[in-house]
Short mmCIF file of C-alpha atoms and ligand atoms in Angstrom, two decimals:
data_model
loop_
_atom_site.label_atom_id
_atom_site.label_comp_id
_atom_site.label_asym_id
_atom_site.label_seq_id
_atom_site.Cartn_x
_atom_site.Cartn_y
_atom_site.Cartn_z
CA UNK A 1 -0.11 0.03 0.13
CA UNK A 2 1.28 3.47 -0.75
CA UNK A 3 2.46 5.80 2.09
CA UNK A 4 -0.27 8.25 3.53
CA UNK A 5 0.77 11.23 5.60
CA UNK A 6 -1.53 13.45 7.66
CA UNK A 7 -0.31 16.95 7.75
CA UNK A 8 -1.61 19.50 10.23
CA UNK A 9 -0.89 23.18 9.82
CA UNK A 10 -0.96 25.47 12.89
CA UNK A 11 -2.25 29.08 13.18
CA UNK A 12 0.86 30.84 11.86
CA UNK A 13 1.28 28.58 9.01
CA UNK A 14 -2.38 29.60 7.72
CA UNK A 15 -2.41 33.25 8.83
CA UNK A 16 -2.66 34.62 5.36
CA UNK A 17 -2.59 33.82 1.49
CA UNK A 18 1.28 34.08 1.55
CA UNK A 19 1.60 31.44 4.25
CA UNK A 20 -1.15 29.11 2.73
CA UNK A 21 0.77 29.39 -0.83
CA UNK A 22 3.83 28.01 1.09
CA UNK A 23 1.59 25.32 2.69
CA UNK A 24 0.29 24.43 -0.79
CA UNK A 25 3.83 23.99 -1.99
CA UNK A 26 4.64 21.78 1.03
CA UNK A 27 1.70 19.60 0.19
CA UNK A 28 2.28 19.43 -3.45
CA UNK A 29 5.84 18.30 -2.80
CA UNK A 30 4.86 14.85 -1.43
CA UNK A 31 1.93 12.95 -3.05
CA UNK A 32 1.67 11.07 0.29
CA UNK A 33 0.36 14.17 1.96
CA UNK A 34 -3.28 13.28 1.57
CA UNK A 35 -5.14 14.45 4.48
CA UNK A 36 -4.81 17.99 5.70
CA UNK A 37 -5.88 19.29 9.00
CA UNK A 38 -6.10 23.18 9.67
CA UNK A 39 -6.07 25.68 12.52
CA UNK A 40 -7.68 28.96 12.24
CA UNK A 41 -5.69 31.89 10.94
CA UNK A 42 -3.13 32.95 13.61
CA UNK A 43 -1.00 35.95 13.97
CA UNK A 44 0.63 37.37 10.87
CA UNK A 45 2.88 39.59 13.01
CA UNK A 46 3.74 40.49 16.67
CA UNK A 47 0.70 42.30 18.00
CA UNK A 48 -1.67 41.11 15.48
CA UNK A 49 -4.64 38.88 16.60
CA UNK A 50 -5.55 35.21 16.24
CA UNK A 51 -8.92 34.78 14.38
CA UNK A 52 -10.03 32.46 17.25
CA UNK A 53 -9.39 35.09 19.81
CA UNK A 54 -11.57 37.60 17.65
CA UNK A 55 -14.45 35.16 17.47
CA UNK A 56 -14.42 34.71 21.35
CA UNK A 57 -14.29 38.52 21.47
CA UNK A 58 -17.39 38.78 19.31
CA UNK A 59 -19.41 36.31 21.45
CA UNK A 60 -18.18 38.20 24.56
CA UNK A 61 -19.07 41.49 23.40
CA UNK A 62 -22.72 40.38 22.59
CA UNK A 63 -23.12 38.84 25.91
CA UNK A 64 -22.25 42.26 27.41
CA UNK A 65 -24.71 43.90 24.90
CA UNK A 66 -21.91 45.50 22.93
CA UNK A 67 -22.42 45.33 19.28
CA UNK A 68 -19.75 43.06 17.56
CA UNK A 69 -19.95 44.35 13.84
CA UNK A 70 -16.80 45.84 13.76
CA UNK A 71 -14.79 42.82 15.24
CA UNK A 72 -16.68 40.57 12.78
CA UNK A 73 -15.67 42.75 9.86
CA UNK A 74 -12.26 42.36 10.71
CA UNK A 75 -12.61 38.73 10.70
CA UNK A 76 -14.57 38.76 7.50
CA UNK A 77 -11.97 40.92 5.73
CA UNK A 78 -9.21 38.52 6.57
CA UNK A 79 -11.12 35.55 4.84
CA UNK A 80 -12.11 37.64 1.90
CA UNK A 81 -8.58 38.75 1.37
CA UNK A 82 -7.49 35.12 1.49
CA UNK A 83 -10.26 34.02 -1.07
CA UNK A 84 -9.16 36.87 -3.27
CA UNK A 85 -5.56 36.35 -3.00
CA UNK A 86 -5.60 32.68 -3.62
CA UNK A 87 -7.78 33.25 -6.64
CA UNK A 88 -10.58 30.89 -5.48
CA UNK A 89 -14.38 31.32 -5.15
CA UNK A 90 -15.88 29.48 -2.45
CA UNK A 91 -18.96 31.88 -1.37
CA UNK A 92 -16.94 33.41 1.41
CA UNK A 93 -19.39 36.35 1.59
CA UNK A 94 -22.46 34.13 1.98
CA UNK A 95 -20.87 31.93 4.65
CA UNK A 96 -19.77 35.12 6.58
CA UNK A 97 -23.27 36.32 6.42
CA UNK A 98 -24.78 33.08 7.71
CA UNK A 99 -22.26 32.90 10.50
CA UNK A 100 -22.90 36.50 11.55
CA UNK A 101 -26.77 35.59 11.67
CA UNK A 102 -26.11 32.88 13.86
CA UNK A 103 -23.94 34.91 16.11
CA UNK A 104 -26.38 37.59 16.60
CA UNK A 105 -29.31 35.06 17.30
CA UNK A 106 -27.56 33.43 20.11
CA UNK A 107 -25.16 30.74 18.34
CA UNK A 108 -23.07 29.02 21.15
CA UNK A 109 -19.66 30.07 22.03
CA UNK A 110 -18.17 26.79 20.80
CA UNK A 111 -20.00 27.20 17.41
CA UNK A 112 -18.77 30.65 16.93
CA UNK A 113 -15.00 29.69 17.82
CA UNK A 114 -15.26 26.74 15.46
CA UNK A 115 -15.82 28.82 12.53
CA UNK A 116 -12.41 30.05 12.37
CA UNK A 117 -11.22 26.50 11.32
CA UNK A 118 -14.34 25.63 9.26
CA UNK A 119 -14.03 28.65 6.91
CA UNK A 120 -10.30 28.22 6.44
CA UNK A 121 -10.67 24.51 5.66
CA UNK A 122 -13.44 25.58 3.05
CA UNK A 123 -11.05 28.11 1.29
CA UNK A 124 -7.87 26.08 1.53
CA UNK A 125 -9.72 22.92 0.12
CA UNK A 126 -10.89 24.85 -2.88
CA UNK A 127 -7.30 26.26 -3.32
CA UNK A 128 -5.73 22.73 -3.21
CA UNK A 129 -8.45 21.09 -5.19
CA UNK A 130 -9.03 18.68 -2.15
CA UNK A 131 -12.37 17.55 -0.94
CA UNK A 132 -13.68 19.57 2.15
CA UNK A 133 -14.72 17.14 4.78
CA UNK A 134 -16.43 18.74 7.90
CA UNK A 135 -15.37 17.53 11.29
CA UNK A 136 -18.85 18.05 12.51
CA UNK A 137 -20.66 14.65 12.80
CA UNK A 138 -17.38 12.92 12.51
CA UNK A 139 -15.42 13.92 15.66
CA UNK A 140 -17.75 12.95 18.51
CA UNK A 141 -18.15 14.09 22.14
CA UNK A 142 -20.65 12.58 24.71
CA UNK A 143 -23.23 14.93 26.33
CA UNK A 144 -20.54 16.13 28.98
CA UNK A 145 -18.07 17.19 26.16
CA UNK A 146 -15.56 14.23 26.54
CA UNK A 147 -14.06 13.03 23.45
CA UNK A 148 -15.53 9.60 22.20
CA UNK A 149 -12.36 8.00 20.78
CA UNK A 150 -13.79 4.61 19.19
CA UNK A 151 -16.89 6.34 17.88
CA UNK A 152 -14.86 9.01 16.17
CA UNK A 153 -12.47 6.53 14.77
CA UNK A 154 -15.04 4.44 13.21
CA UNK A 155 -16.95 7.49 11.59
CA UNK A 156 -13.73 9.24 10.51
CA UNK A 157 -12.24 6.15 9.04
CA UNK A 158 -15.51 5.33 7.04
CA UNK A 159 -16.02 8.90 5.73
CA UNK A 160 -12.39 9.39 4.80
CA UNK A 161 -12.15 6.24 2.93
CA UNK A 162 -14.42 7.78 0.42
CA UNK A 163 -11.90 10.82 -0.09
CA UNK A 164 -8.73 10.27 -1.78
CA UNK A 165 -7.52 13.76 -0.49
CA UNK A 166 -9.25 16.03 1.97
CA UNK A 167 -8.95 19.12 4.06
CA UNK A 168 -10.52 18.63 7.52
CA UNK A 169 -10.92 21.63 9.93
CA UNK A 170 -9.40 21.06 13.34
CA UNK A 171 -10.60 21.98 16.80
CA UNK A 172 -14.09 20.95 16.94
CA UNK A 173 -16.71 18.18 16.62
CA UNK A 174 -20.12 17.55 17.73
CA UNK A 175 -22.20 16.60 20.91
CA UNK A 176 -24.86 13.81 20.81
CA UNK A 177 -27.52 16.52 20.37
CA UNK A 178 -25.67 17.74 17.08
CA UNK A 179 -24.09 21.00 18.63
CA UNK A 180 -20.72 21.96 17.92
CA UNK A 181 -18.27 21.42 20.72
CA UNK A 182 -14.57 22.25 20.87
CA UNK A 183 -11.41 20.77 22.26
CA UNK A 184 -9.25 22.92 24.61
CA UNK A 185 -7.43 25.65 23.02
CA UNK A 186 -4.67 24.65 20.47
CA UNK A 187 -6.83 21.55 19.82
CA UNK A 188 -6.43 21.19 16.27
CA UNK A 189 -3.23 19.13 17.19
CA UNK A 190 -5.67 16.79 18.52
CA UNK A 191 -8.00 16.45 15.38
CA UNK A 192 -4.56 16.03 13.41
CA UNK A 193 -3.62 12.86 15.60
CA UNK A 194 -7.19 11.51 15.44
CA UNK A 195 -7.14 11.85 11.72
CA UNK A 196 -3.87 10.07 11.51
CA UNK A 197 -5.17 7.32 13.61
CA UNK A 198 -8.44 7.08 11.28
CA UNK A 199 -6.59 6.75 8.15
CA UNK A 200 -3.92 4.64 9.56
CA UNK A 201 -1.15 7.13 8.60
CA UNK A 202 2.48 6.31 8.28
CA UNK A 203 3.40 9.65 9.81
CA UNK A 204 1.59 12.67 11.45
CA UNK A 205 3.42 15.81 10.36
CA UNK A 206 2.63 18.64 12.60
CA UNK A 207 3.70 21.90 10.70
CA UNK A 208 4.31 24.95 12.93
CA UNK A 209 6.61 27.80 13.18
CA UNK A 210 9.79 26.12 14.90
CA UNK A 211 11.74 23.20 13.56
CA UNK A 212 11.16 20.79 16.25
CA UNK A 213 12.52 20.61 19.71
CA UNK A 214 15.83 21.86 20.85
CA UNK A 215 17.89 20.04 23.57
CA UNK A 216 17.41 23.07 25.85
CA UNK A 217 15.67 26.45 26.09
CA UNK A 218 17.56 28.68 23.49
CA UNK A 219 16.98 31.68 25.83
CA UNK A 220 19.14 29.92 28.29
CA UNK A 221 21.75 27.93 26.39
CA UNK A 222 23.43 29.37 23.37
CA UNK A 223 22.57 27.55 20.07
CA UNK A 224 21.36 24.16 21.77
CA UNK A 225 21.46 21.30 19.23
CA UNK A 226 18.16 20.05 17.82
CA UNK A 227 16.52 16.67 18.86
CA UNK A 228 16.03 14.67 15.78
CA UNK A 229 14.31 11.69 17.58
CA UNK A 230 12.47 11.55 20.93
CA UNK A 231 10.16 8.84 22.36
CA UNK A 232 6.77 9.73 23.62
CA UNK A 233 8.03 8.92 27.35
CA UNK A 234 10.77 11.06 27.09
CA UNK A 235 8.60 14.05 25.75
CA UNK A 236 6.25 13.34 28.58
CA UNK A 237 9.15 13.71 31.14
CA UNK A 238 10.22 16.86 29.28
CA UNK A 239 6.67 18.21 29.21
CA UNK A 240 7.73 21.67 30.61
CA UNK A 241 9.43 21.97 27.23
CA UNK A 242 7.04 20.36 24.73
CA UNK A 243 3.91 21.96 25.97
CA UNK A 244 4.02 25.10 23.91
CA UNK A 245 4.81 23.34 20.56
CA UNK A 246 2.20 20.43 20.78
CA UNK A 247 -1.04 20.04 22.59
CA UNK A 248 -0.39 17.27 25.24
CA UNK A 249 -3.76 15.42 24.47
CA UNK A 250 -2.58 15.10 20.82
CA UNK A 251 -0.06 12.46 21.97
CA UNK A 252 -2.37 9.80 23.01
CA UNK A 253 -4.17 8.97 19.82
CA UNK A 254 -0.98 8.86 17.83
CA UNK A 255 0.71 6.69 20.39
CA UNK A 256 -2.03 4.27 20.81
CA UNK A 257 -1.94 3.57 16.95
CA UNK A 258 1.95 3.68 17.14
CA UNK A 259 2.09 6.69 14.50
CA UNK A 260 5.21 8.68 14.69
CA UNK A 261 4.55 12.54 14.86
CA UNK A 262 7.09 14.78 12.89
CA UNK A 263 7.05 18.47 14.10
CA UNK A 264 8.18 20.73 11.12
CA UNK A 265 8.40 24.27 10.33
CA UNK A 266 6.41 25.75 7.42
CA UNK A 267 8.98 28.59 7.10
CA UNK A 268 11.94 26.08 6.86
CA UNK A 269 10.56 23.18 5.11
CA UNK A 270 13.87 21.48 4.24
CA UNK A 271 14.53 21.17 7.91
CA UNK A 272 13.84 17.57 8.97
CA UNK A 273 12.45 18.73 12.46
CA UNK A 274 11.78 16.35 15.43
CA UNK A 275 10.29 12.89 15.08
CA UNK A 276 8.30 11.51 18.10
CA UNK A 277 8.24 7.86 18.27
CA UNK A 278 7.15 5.00 20.34
CA UNK A 279 10.47 3.22 20.79
CA UNK A 280 13.82 3.60 19.36
CA UNK A 281 15.53 0.43 18.66
CA UNK A 282 19.24 -0.03 19.48
CA UNK A 283 21.06 1.68 22.24
CA UNK A 284 21.16 5.54 22.08
CA UNK A 285 24.26 7.13 20.91
CA UNK A 286 23.57 9.95 23.21
CA UNK A 287 23.21 9.96 26.93
CA UNK A 288 20.72 12.75 27.36
CA UNK A 289 17.94 13.64 24.97
CA UNK A 290 16.88 17.07 26.55
CA UNK A 291 16.91 19.29 29.60
CA UNK A 292 13.85 21.32 30.69
CA UNK A 293 12.54 22.99 33.81
CA UNK A 294 10.45 25.50 35.36
CA UNK A 295 10.63 27.88 38.25
CA UNK A 296 8.47 28.54 41.05
CA UNK A 297 7.92 25.53 43.05
CA UNK A 298 7.59 24.95 46.72
CA UNK A 299 9.03 21.98 48.69
CA UNK A 300 7.69 20.87 52.09
CA UNK A 301 10.16 18.39 53.70
CA UNK A 302 8.83 16.19 56.45
CA UNK A 303 11.16 14.14 58.86
CA UNK A 304 9.79 11.78 61.38
CA UNK A 305 11.64 8.78 63.05
CA UNK A 306 10.45 5.46 62.06
CA UNK A 307 8.10 6.91 59.40
CA UNK A 308 8.42 3.67 57.41
CA UNK A 309 6.98 1.58 60.11
CA UNK A 310 3.79 3.79 60.66
CA UNK A 311 1.24 2.31 58.35
CA UNK A 312 -0.64 5.09 56.21
CA UNK A 313 1.48 7.98 57.29
CA UNK A 314 2.26 9.22 53.71
CA UNK A 315 -1.34 8.76 52.78
CA UNK A 316 -2.56 10.96 55.85
CA UNK A 317 0.05 13.65 54.87
CA UNK A 318 -1.17 13.66 51.25
CA UNK A 319 -4.68 13.83 52.24
CA UNK A 320 -3.95 17.16 53.72
CA UNK A 321 -2.88 18.41 50.44
CA UNK A 322 -6.00 16.91 48.85
CA UNK A 323 -8.16 18.63 51.27
CA UNK A 324 -6.75 21.90 49.93
CA UNK A 325 -7.22 20.78 46.57
CA UNK A 326 -3.35 21.14 45.86
CA UNK A 327 -1.80 18.66 43.24
CA UNK A 328 1.57 17.46 43.77
CA UNK A 329 4.30 17.47 41.21
CA UNK A 330 6.89 15.09 42.92
CA UNK A 331 7.23 13.13 45.93
CA UNK A 332 10.74 12.04 46.61
CA UNK A 333 11.36 10.09 49.85
CA UNK A 334 13.73 8.54 52.09
CA UNK A 335 13.53 5.93 54.92
CA UNK A 336 12.27 8.58 57.55
CA UNK A 337 11.84 11.68 55.19
CA UNK A 338 9.30 12.89 52.69
CA UNK A 339 9.38 15.93 50.42
CA UNK A 340 6.33 17.19 48.75
CA UNK A 341 6.87 19.23 45.85
CA UNK A 342 4.16 21.47 44.29
CA UNK A 343 3.77 24.27 42.03
CA UNK A 344 3.77 27.64 44.04
CA UNK A 345 0.60 28.89 42.34
CA UNK A 346 -1.37 26.28 44.09
CA UNK A 347 -0.19 26.67 47.69
CA UNK A 348 0.22 30.45 47.71
CA UNK A 349 -2.81 31.03 49.83
CA UNK A 350 -2.93 27.85 51.93
CA UNK A 351 0.86 26.88 52.54
CA UNK A 352 0.84 28.06 56.19
CA UNK A 353 -2.44 26.29 56.87
CA UNK A 354 -1.10 23.08 55.43
CA UNK A 355 2.04 23.14 57.41
CA UNK A 356 0.14 23.95 60.59
CA UNK A 357 -2.47 21.10 60.13
CA UNK A 358 0.54 18.73 59.39
CA UNK A 359 2.29 19.77 62.34
CA UNK A 360 -0.79 19.68 64.77
CA UNK A 361 -2.20 16.35 63.48
CA UNK A 362 0.81 14.22 62.54
CA UNK A 363 3.44 15.62 64.74
CA UNK A 364 6.45 15.33 62.59
CA UNK A 365 10.04 15.72 64.20
CA UNK A 366 10.84 18.34 61.52
CA UNK A 367 8.94 20.23 58.72
CA UNK A 368 10.92 22.61 56.63
CA UNK A 369 9.54 24.57 53.78
CA UNK A 370 11.68 26.01 50.90
CA UNK A 371 10.12 28.59 48.62
CA UNK A 372 11.37 29.64 45.01
CA UNK A 373 12.65 26.22 43.96
CA UNK A 374 13.15 25.43 40.34
CA UNK A 375 12.81 22.01 38.90
CA UNK A 376 15.01 20.75 36.16
CA UNK A 377 14.42 17.54 34.27
CA UNK A 378 17.30 15.97 32.43
CA UNK A 379 15.94 13.09 30.40
CA UNK A 380 17.40 10.60 28.07
CA UNK A 381 16.72 6.92 27.10
CA UNK A 382 20.46 6.59 27.01
CA UNK A 383 20.68 7.26 30.69
CA UNK A 384 19.55 3.80 32.02
CA UNK A 385 22.26 2.04 30.12
CA UNK A 386 25.18 4.33 31.46
CA UNK A 387 26.24 3.93 34.99
CA UNK A 388 27.70 7.12 36.41
CA UNK A 389 25.14 9.41 34.74
CA UNK A 390 23.97 10.88 38.18
CA UNK A 391 27.45 11.35 39.35
CA UNK A 392 28.16 13.20 36.35
CA UNK A 393 24.96 15.46 36.58
CA UNK A 394 25.59 16.08 40.32
CA UNK A 395 29.45 16.69 39.74
CA UNK A 396 28.54 19.34 37.03
CA UNK A 397 26.33 21.24 39.48
CA UNK A 398 28.74 21.02 42.20
CA UNK A 399 31.52 22.39 39.86
CA UNK A 400 29.31 25.28 39.20
CA UNK A 401 28.66 25.84 42.93
CA UNK A 402 25.16 25.04 42.89
CA UNK A 403 23.32 23.71 45.79
CA UNK A 404 20.91 20.88 45.15
CA UNK A 405 17.72 21.08 47.21
CA UNK A 406 15.94 17.92 45.98
CA UNK A 407 16.59 15.10 43.71
CA UNK A 408 14.14 12.46 42.38
CA UNK A 409 14.95 9.88 39.75
CA UNK A 410 12.02 8.33 37.86
CA UNK A 411 11.84 4.43 38.22
CA UNK A 412 12.26 4.10 34.37
CA UNK A 413 15.83 5.50 35.16
CA UNK A 414 15.14 7.83 32.10
CA UNK A 415 15.15 11.09 33.92
CA UNK A 416 16.79 12.74 36.95
CA UNK A 417 14.96 15.68 38.46
CA UNK A 418 16.87 18.15 40.60
CA UNK A 419 15.35 21.00 42.43
CA UNK A 420 17.61 24.21 42.82
CA UNK A 421 17.02 27.83 44.21
CA UNK A 422 15.07 29.87 41.49
CA UNK A 423 18.26 32.07 41.34
CA UNK A 424 20.43 29.19 40.00
CA UNK A 425 17.88 27.92 37.45
CA UNK A 426 19.78 29.10 34.46
CA UNK A 427 23.28 28.33 35.61
CA UNK A 428 22.13 24.83 36.43
CA UNK A 429 20.64 24.13 32.95
CA UNK A 430 23.83 25.50 31.41
CA UNK A 431 26.13 23.36 33.70
CA UNK A 432 24.21 20.28 32.96
CA UNK A 433 24.17 21.05 29.05
CA UNK A 434 27.72 21.59 28.86
CA UNK A 435 28.59 18.52 30.93
CA UNK A 436 26.63 16.20 28.62
CA UNK A 437 26.71 17.87 25.21
CA UNK A 438 30.02 18.00 23.78
CA UNK A 439 30.61 19.04 20.02
N1 LIG B 501 -7.84 28.10 16.57
C1 LIG B 501 -7.75 27.32 17.96
C2 LIG B 501 -7.10 28.06 18.91
O1 LIG B 501 -6.53 29.10 18.46
C3 LIG B 501 -7.42 25.85 17.84
C4 LIG B 501 -6.11 25.64 17.22
O2 LIG B 501 -5.41 26.58 16.73
O3 LIG B 501 -5.44 24.57 17.38
O4 LIG B 501 -6.75 27.61 20.02
#
């Protein structure tokens, strides 16, 4: 069977006719690129607006009894300019009039937001000469808005089998009552992944405005090396890094069907980007795949003699956090010690209450709080097979004079997480990078 690629283009790739012309060249360059998923037009330049934001704004203005003609006009002008500049005719004016009518007569927020993708898919399908296949009725949610994986897969697979080449709008689907429902923001990535699964694609290409992932944040490390291949599990461990490039929920459908995701750059189409795969066979030639991190965590360290003999101690401590609705990021522990690491924003208002409650109810020998902690994850499938990796990492931090406040190593031996003071965050990342990445 011939190769099939699903290609998804994000907002900046479809922002105007110039970008869409680049996109067409990318699609035409490879006959395997048969199914195209699009976002709504994003920003054309710094300070510009995303169409989706403008659509939400229209709805918000109407809810506050402010007219939305002007904002809607701006949206309409963008689509009409795209239609004219691409030289196609797809009744954009009639489409826009119909949407405006629905908008002012109480069309739902999700319906209005979804029209960004809908209109773009229509005009772009005409430009490519591909079929337009609406996501409505094919991408399915239950009455509570939860995505229905299997039902969607069945319906999409059956419909797409009838189309040799098609453009499908991202971001939305339908509820059982036929109303439009959207994924969360950035959700066209998810549509791309479910289309890839439905057509059993060989690869899911996700085209954006960066050439994949880099081994570290380029604002911290100068010219970090690109990551050419990364496994799904490594990416999950590096989630602080990947989140801004790919919607986290897009991973699961592709992973379930074992379809690699290739992150590519519309403005640099020759760059091979990063491929996310299930497994990489054979040993890795690199010890680490990437480093990522985030500032502003809090650690609460509890020491209690013979903690390990006291049945249910850890559960009781955690229940205090649960009662304040605080989610926990990491839980490194020793025989008589336990550290709880959480995002500062979740405990800002309740930290002293939590500490007081633990002291009062569970009488630890010692409880210490460190605020302003940064977490740094050093991740690599090559780490597990190489003894001495942690020694190397800790040595690099010691050489740089950085005090380690917390250590947590995942059971897969694929990641080492260290907590350092917020102030040491950048230096720590630089020290780890230069220790492991040599020319
Ligand atoms: N247009 C939607 C958003 O701005 C969905 C997407 O682009 O993926 O969030």
